[in-house]
Amino acid sequence: MAQYEIQFKASAAKEFRKLPLEIKTRLQKAINALKVEPRPTGMKKLVSEDDLHRIRVGDYRVIYEIDDDIQSVTVIRIRHRREAYQ
C-alpha cells in the first residue's frame, strides 16, 4: 500500500508552530500515522464540511482533507477542542 503525502495549509502550519513542544510531538506522531492510514479508527467525517475529517489527539483536533486520487492528506486546522469547530 502506497503512502499518502502529508501537506499543511499555511494557517495550519502556523497553528502547529505556536504549540508547546510536548503537544507538537504527539500531534506529529498522529499526523505521520495518516501517511499509512488516512482513515484511522476514531476518525470522524465532519458533517458541516464537505470531505473534511478529524482525529483527536488529547484535547486537540486535527481537521484534514483526504484526496485519494493523488494520495494526499492536507491538514486544514489544528486547534484545541473548544475552538476546533468555530
CSV table of C-alpha atoms in Angstrom, one decimal:
chain,number,residue,atom,x,y,z
A,1,MET,CA,0.0,0.0,0.0
A,2,ALA,CA,1.4,3.4,-1.0
A,3,GLN,CA,1.9,6.1,1.5
A,4,TYR,CA,-0.1,9.3,1.4
A,5,GLU,CA,1.8,12.6,1.2
A,6,ILE,CA,1.1,15.0,4.1
A,7,GLN,CA,0.6,18.7,3.4
A,8,PHE,CA,-0.2,21.6,5.6
A,9,LYS,CA,-2.2,24.7,4.8
A,10,ALA,CA,-0.2,27.7,5.8
A,11,SER,CA,-2.6,28.6,8.6
A,12,ALA,CA,-2.4,25.0,10.0
A,13,ALA,CA,1.4,25.1,9.9
A,14,LYS,CA,1.4,28.4,11.8
A,15,GLU,CA,-1.0,27.0,14.4
A,16,PHE,CA,1.3,24.0,14.8
A,17,ARG,CA,4.4,26.1,15.3
A,18,LYS,CA,2.8,28.0,18.1
A,19,LEU,CA,2.1,24.9,20.2
A,20,PRO,CA,4.2,23.6,23.1
A,21,LEU,CA,6.8,21.0,22.2
A,22,GLU,CA,5.2,18.1,24.0
A,23,ILE,CA,1.9,18.7,22.2
A,24,LYS,CA,3.7,19.1,18.9
A,25,THR,CA,5.4,15.8,19.4
A,26,ARG,CA,2.1,14.0,20.0
A,27,LEU,CA,0.4,15.7,17.0
A,28,GLN,CA,3.3,15.0,14.7
A,29,LYS,CA,3.1,11.3,15.6
A,30,ALA,CA,-0.6,11.2,14.8
A,31,ILE,CA,-0.2,13.2,11.6
A,32,ASN,CA,2.6,10.9,10.4
A,33,ALA,CA,0.3,7.9,11.0
A,34,LEU,CA,-2.1,9.4,8.4
A,35,LYS,CA,0.5,8.6,5.7
A,36,VAL,CA,-0.2,4.9,6.1
A,37,GLU,CA,-3.8,5.0,7.2
A,38,PRO,CA,-5.7,8.3,6.4
A,39,ARG,CA,-8.9,6.9,7.9
A,40,PRO,CA,-7.8,5.6,11.3
A,41,THR,CA,-10.0,4.1,13.9
A,42,GLY,CA,-11.7,7.0,15.7
A,43,MET,CA,-11.6,9.3,12.7
A,44,LYS,CA,-14.8,11.2,12.1
A,45,LYS,CA,-16.1,12.8,8.9
A,46,LEU,CA,-17.3,16.3,9.7
A,47,VAL,CA,-21.0,16.8,8.9
A,48,SER,CA,-20.8,20.5,8.5
A,49,GLU,CA,-17.9,20.5,6.0
A,50,ASP,CA,-17.6,18.6,2.7
A,51,ASP,CA,-14.8,16.0,2.6
A,52,LEU,CA,-13.2,17.1,5.9
A,53,HIS,CA,-12.2,14.6,8.6
A,54,ARG,CA,-10.9,14.9,12.1
A,55,ILE,CA,-8.8,13.0,14.6
A,56,ARG,CA,-8.5,13.6,18.3
A,57,VAL,CA,-5.1,13.9,19.9
A,58,GLY,CA,-5.7,14.6,23.5
A,59,ASP,CA,-7.5,17.9,23.8
A,60,TYR,CA,-6.5,18.9,20.3
A,61,ARG,CA,-8.3,18.2,17.0
A,62,VAL,CA,-6.6,17.8,13.6
A,63,ILE,CA,-9.0,18.7,10.8
A,64,TYR,CA,-7.9,17.4,7.4
A,65,GLU,CA,-8.9,16.6,3.9
A,66,ILE,CA,-8.1,13.4,2.0
A,67,ASP,CA,-7.5,13.3,-1.7
A,68,ASP,CA,-7.4,9.6,-2.8
A,69,ASP,CA,-6.7,10.4,-6.4
A,70,ILE,CA,-3.3,11.9,-5.7
A,71,GLN,CA,-2.8,10.1,-2.3
A,72,SER,CA,-2.6,13.3,-0.3
A,73,VAL,CA,-3.7,14.4,3.1
A,74,THR,CA,-3.9,18.1,3.7
A,75,VAL,CA,-4.0,19.4,7.3
A,76,ILE,CA,-6.5,22.3,7.4
A,77,ARG,CA,-6.6,23.2,11.1
A,78,ILE,CA,-5.0,22.2,14.4
A,79,ARG,CA,-6.9,23.5,17.3
A,80,HIS,CA,-7.8,22.9,20.9
A,81,ARG,CA,-11.2,21.1,21.2
A,82,ARG,CA,-13.0,24.1,22.5
A,83,GLU,CA,-12.0,26.2,19.4
A,84,ALA,CA,-11.9,23.4,16.7
A,85,TYR,CA,-15.4,23.8,15.2
A,86,GLN,CA,-15.9,27.5,15.4
